[in-house]
Coordinates of C-alpha atoms in Angstrom, one line a residue:
M230 CA -58.0 84.8 -26.5
R231 CA -60.4 83.3 -29.1
T232 CA -57.5 82.0 -31.2
T233 CA -56.1 80.2 -28.1
I234 CA -59.5 78.7 -27.3
R235 CA -60.0 77.5 -31.0
G236 CA -56.5 75.9 -31.0
A237 CA -57.2 74.0 -27.8
L238 CA -60.5 72.7 -29.2
A239 CA -58.8 71.6 -32.4
A240 CA -56.2 69.6 -30.4
L241 CA -58.9 68.0 -28.4
A242 CA -60.7 66.9 -31.6
L243 CA -57.5 65.3 -32.9
L244 CA -56.9 63.1 -29.7
P245 CA -59.3 60.3 -30.8
A246 CA -57.7 60.2 -34.2
L247 CA -54.2 59.9 -32.7
A248 CA -55.4 57.2 -30.3
L249 CA -56.8 55.2 -33.2
G250 CA -53.7 55.7 -35.3
A251 CA -51.3 54.5 -32.6
P252 CA -52.2 50.8 -32.7
A253 CA -52.1 50.8 -36.4
A254 CA -48.5 52.3 -36.3
S255 CA -47.4 49.7 -33.8
A256 CA -48.9 46.9 -35.7
A257 CA -47.1 48.0 -38.8
S258 CA -43.7 48.2 -37.2
P259 CA -41.6 45.0 -37.8
S260 CA -40.9 42.7 -34.8
P261 CA -37.8 40.5 -34.4
T262 CA -38.5 36.9 -35.5
A263 CA -36.9 33.9 -33.8
T264 CA -34.8 31.5 -35.8
A265 CA -36.6 28.4 -37.3
S266 CA -34.3 25.9 -35.7
G267 CA -34.1 27.5 -32.3
T268 CA -30.4 26.5 -31.9
P269 CA -27.8 29.0 -30.6
A270 CA -25.3 30.5 -32.9
P271 CA -22.0 28.7 -33.4
A272 CA -19.2 29.6 -31.0
T273 CA -16.4 31.6 -32.7
K274 CA -13.7 31.1 -30.0
A275 CA -11.8 28.3 -28.5
G276 CA -9.8 28.1 -25.2
T277 CA -6.1 27.4 -25.0
S278 CA -6.2 25.2 -21.8
F279 CA -8.7 23.3 -19.6
L280 CA -9.3 26.5 -17.5
T281 CA -10.1 28.6 -20.5
A282 CA -12.2 26.1 -22.4
V283 CA -15.2 27.6 -24.2
N284 CA -18.5 26.1 -23.0
L285 CA -20.9 24.9 -25.7
S286 CA -24.6 24.9 -24.9
P287 CA -26.7 21.8 -25.9
G288 CA -26.9 21.7 -29.6
Q289 CA -24.4 24.5 -30.1
D290 CA -21.6 24.1 -32.7
A291 CA -18.3 25.8 -33.1
N292 CA -16.7 27.4 -36.1
V293 CA -13.4 28.9 -35.3
A294 CA -10.4 30.3 -37.2
V295 CA -7.3 28.6 -35.8
S296 CA -3.6 28.7 -36.2
T297 CA -1.8 25.5 -37.0
G298 CA 0.0 24.1 -34.0
D299 CA -2.2 25.7 -31.3
Y300 CA -4.1 23.6 -28.7
L301 CA -7.9 24.2 -28.8
Y302 CA -10.3 23.4 -26.0
W303 CA -14.1 23.2 -25.8
A304 CA -16.3 22.0 -23.0
F305 CA -19.8 20.5 -23.1
G306 CA -22.2 18.7 -20.7
A307 CA -23.3 15.2 -20.7
S308 CA -25.8 13.3 -18.5
E309 CA -26.4 9.7 -17.6
G310 CA -27.7 7.5 -20.4
Q311 CA -26.2 9.5 -23.2
T312 CA -23.6 8.4 -25.7
P313 CA -21.8 11.6 -26.9
T314 CA -20.2 11.8 -30.3
V315 CA -17.7 14.6 -31.2
G316 CA -17.2 15.4 -34.9
L317 CA -14.6 17.8 -36.3
T318 CA -13.8 19.1 -39.7
V319 CA -10.5 20.9 -40.2
N320 CA -10.0 23.1 -43.3
L321 CA -6.3 23.2 -43.9
A322 CA -4.2 26.0 -45.2
P323 CA -3.7 26.2 -49.0
G324 CA -1.5 23.5 -50.3
A325 CA 0.9 26.1 -51.9
D326 CA 1.7 27.4 -48.4
R327 CA 2.3 24.0 -46.8
H328 CA 5.6 22.0 -46.9
G329 CA 4.4 18.5 -46.1
P330 CA 1.7 16.3 -44.6
Q331 CA -0.1 17.3 -41.3
T332 CA -1.6 15.1 -38.6
W333 CA -4.4 16.4 -36.4
T334 CA -5.7 14.7 -33.3
V335 CA -8.9 15.0 -31.3
E336 CA -9.1 13.9 -27.6
V337 CA -11.9 13.9 -25.0
F338 CA -11.4 14.3 -21.3
D339 CA -13.9 14.1 -18.4
G340 CA -14.4 16.5 -15.5
L341 CA -11.4 15.0 -13.7
R342 CA -9.3 15.5 -16.8
R343 CA -8.9 11.9 -17.5
R344 CA -8.6 10.9 -21.1
Q345 CA -11.6 9.0 -22.2
A346 CA -11.4 6.1 -24.8
C347 CA -13.2 6.3 -28.0
T348 CA -15.3 3.3 -29.0
A349 CA -15.6 4.4 -32.6
G350 CA -14.3 7.1 -34.9
T351 CA -11.1 8.5 -36.3
Q352 CA -9.1 10.3 -33.6
N353 CA -6.0 10.8 -35.8
A354 CA -6.1 12.0 -39.4
T355 CA -3.2 12.8 -41.7
G356 CA -3.5 14.9 -44.8
D357 CA -0.8 15.2 -47.4
Q358 CA 0.2 18.5 -49.1
S359 CA -2.7 18.3 -51.6
A360 CA -5.4 17.7 -49.0
T361 CA -7.8 20.5 -48.3
S362 CA -9.6 19.2 -45.2
L363 CA -9.5 16.5 -42.5
T364 CA -12.4 14.8 -40.7
L365 CA -12.0 13.6 -37.1
N366 CA -14.7 12.1 -34.8
C367 CA -14.8 10.3 -31.4
T368 CA -17.7 8.3 -29.9
L369 CA -17.5 7.9 -26.2
R370 CA -19.0 5.1 -24.0
E371 CA -22.4 5.5 -22.5
I372 CA -22.4 7.8 -19.5
R373 CA -22.9 5.9 -16.3
T374 CA -24.7 6.8 -13.2
W375 CA -21.8 5.9 -11.0
A376 CA -18.5 4.1 -11.0
E377 CA -15.9 2.7 -8.7
P378 CA -13.2 5.2 -7.6
W379 CA -10.4 3.3 -9.3
S380 CA -12.2 3.0 -12.7
G381 CA -12.2 5.5 -15.5
D382 CA -15.7 5.1 -16.6
P383 CA -17.5 8.2 -18.0
L384 CA -19.7 9.9 -15.5
P385 CA -22.2 12.8 -15.7
G386 CA -20.7 16.3 -15.8
T387 CA -18.4 18.4 -18.0
Y388 CA -16.4 16.9 -20.9
Y389 CA -13.5 18.6 -22.7
V390 CA -12.6 18.4 -26.3
R391 CA -9.0 19.1 -27.3
L392 CA -7.9 19.5 -30.9
S393 CA -4.2 19.7 -31.7
V394 CA -1.5 19.1 -34.3
T395 CA 0.7 16.1 -33.5
D396 CA 2.9 16.1 -36.6
A397 CA 3.6 19.0 -39.1
P398 CA 6.6 20.5 -40.8
Q399 CA 8.2 23.3 -38.8
P400 CA 7.5 26.0 -41.4
D401 CA 3.8 25.1 -41.4
L402 CA 3.3 26.0 -37.8
G403 CA 1.3 29.2 -37.5
L404 CA -0.6 28.8 -40.9
A405 CA -4.2 29.9 -40.8
A406 CA -6.9 27.2 -40.7
T407 CA -10.5 26.7 -39.7
A408 CA -12.1 24.1 -37.4
Q409 CA -15.8 23.2 -37.2
L410 CA -17.0 21.2 -34.2
H411 CA -20.3 19.4 -33.7
V412 CA -21.3 17.5 -30.6
A413 CA -24.2 15.0 -30.8
A414 CA -25.6 12.7 -28.1
K415 CA -27.9 9.7 -28.3
G416 CA -30.1 8.5 -25.5
N417 CA -31.3 10.2 -22.3
A418 CA -31.7 9.5 -18.6
D419 CA -34.5 7.0 -19.4
N420 CA -32.1 4.7 -21.2
A421 CA -29.6 4.6 -18.4
Q422 CA -29.2 1.1 -16.9
P423 CA -29.5 0.9 -13.1
E424 CA -26.1 0.5 -11.6
G425 CA -27.1 0.2 -8.0
G426 CA -25.8 3.6 -7.0
T427 CA -26.0 7.3 -7.8
L428 CA -23.4 10.0 -8.3
K429 CA -23.5 12.6 -5.5
A430 CA -22.6 15.5 -7.7
P431 CA -21.7 15.9 -11.4
L432 CA -18.1 16.3 -12.3
V433 CA -18.3 20.0 -13.2
P434 CA -15.0 21.8 -12.4
P435 CA -14.9 25.6 -12.8
V436 CA -14.0 26.8 -16.2
G437 CA -13.3 30.3 -17.5
G438 CA -15.2 30.2 -20.7
G439 CA -18.6 30.9 -19.3
A440 CA -21.3 29.4 -17.0
S441 CA -21.0 25.8 -16.0
T442 CA -22.7 23.3 -18.2
A443 CA -24.3 21.3 -15.5
K444 CA -25.7 22.0 -12.1
A445 CA -23.8 20.8 -9.1
A446 CA -25.4 19.4 -6.0
A447 CA -26.4 21.6 -3.1
P448 CA -23.9 21.6 -0.2
V449 CA -24.7 19.2 2.6
A450 CA -24.7 20.5 6.2
E451 CA -22.1 19.0 8.4
E452 CA -23.3 16.4 11.0
E453 CA -23.1 17.6 14.6
H454 CA -22.3 15.5 17.6
W455 CA -22.3 16.0 21.3
Y456 CA -18.7 16.9 21.3
T457 CA -18.8 19.3 18.4
G458 CA -18.9 22.4 20.6
W459 CA -15.8 21.4 22.4
F460 CA -13.6 21.9 19.4
S461 CA -15.2 25.1 18.0
G462 CA -15.0 28.7 19.0
W463 CA -12.1 31.2 19.3
N464 CA -11.6 30.5 23.1
S465 CA -11.7 26.8 23.1
R466 CA -8.1 26.5 22.2
W467 CA -7.1 28.4 25.4
Y468 CA -9.2 26.0 27.5
W469 CA -7.4 23.0 26.0
T470 CA -4.0 24.7 26.3
V471 CA -4.5 25.4 30.0
G472 CA -5.9 22.0 30.7
G473 CA -3.2 20.3 28.8
G474 CA -0.5 22.3 30.7
F475 CA -2.1 21.4 34.0
L476 CA -2.2 17.7 33.1
A477 CA 1.4 17.8 31.9
A478 CA 2.6 19.4 35.2
L479 CA 0.7 16.9 37.2
A480 CA 2.2 14.0 35.3
G481 CA 5.7 15.5 35.8
V482 CA 5.2 15.7 39.5
L483 CA 3.9 12.2 39.8
G484 CA 6.7 10.8 37.6
Y485 CA 9.3 12.5 39.8
H486 CA 7.7 11.2 43.0
L487 CA 7.6 7.6 41.7
T488 CA 11.2 7.8 40.3
R489 CA 12.7 9.3 43.5
H490 CA 10.8 7.2 46.0
P491 CA 9.8 3.9 44.3
R492 CA 8.1 2.5 47.4
G493 CA 6.7 5.7 48.7
H494 CA 9.1 6.0 51.7
R495 CA 12.9 6.7 52.2
P496 CA 14.9 3.6 52.6
G497 CA 16.7 3.1 56.0
H498 CA 20.2 2.8 54.6
Y499 CA 19.8 5.9 52.4
G500 CA 22.6 8.3 53.5
A501 CA 23.5 6.3 56.6
V502 CA 27.0 6.5 58.0
P503 CA 28.6 3.2 59.0
P504 CA 29.9 3.0 62.6
Q505 CA 33.5 3.7 63.3
G506 CA 34.2 0.3 64.8
S507 CA 33.2 -1.7 61.7
H508 CA 35.8 -3.2 59.5
Q509 CA 35.7 -4.0 55.9
H510 CA 37.6 -6.9 54.4
G511 CA 40.0 -5.7 51.7
S512 CA 43.6 -5.2 50.9
Y513 CA 44.1 -2.5 53.5
S514 CA 45.9 -3.4 56.8
E515 CA 44.6 -2.2 60.2
R516 CA 46.7 0.5 61.8
P517 CA 47.3 0.4 65.6

């Protein structure tokens, strides 16, 4: 009994020491530190179509191992007033494995998948068998706040980057290569010139690579009129069907009456039998 009491008292005496030692232990434990630049890690994948394009966050690069001949797609967001620039570096397969020159091409499309023109940069680059890398870049026009429906001006929303091989020897298709993508943008919304209008919603189609790169506008409630309720509801179609049938039947009866009796009464000679004493002039002779 005494041994148990003495053990309990000793445990109570150690409680303050444990309480004081806990903060020191937690302070000594290492904590995760954030990166100095604060930029996200480069993407290591690329899509094979518009629907599977990999979304890139603002300031995020891509470093992907590719196969010569594949189509590679990335998606990024751009807002009004910005002038995006897409830069690509392709590290080709070793020259001993290649059989001739290769031509790589970079293209940029908007949210409606319209090909956007490049104002500067090298969209097509050709490297001979001794070349080790190729450099491609494309600078778009300034993103506008709005545009006419018939024009192809760049608008705020999602943009797609497509990297492809346009010319290469047949044996070189499938060789391993690497591609490094960097997207930069100059300007912001303060630099946008007033165009006299605004875009209702950014051109942000759904993509399978991740979350959308821009935020679409909230849905607008439909405008209601005094006749809106007449064409809604599961039973309104029966009312219109019955009413339409009644009107069709009434129109048929009136049409028949007007066609059968144009003047509203039966003519006097309708169905009348001529008298027996009457004669008609013709080629027949009268019998006695």
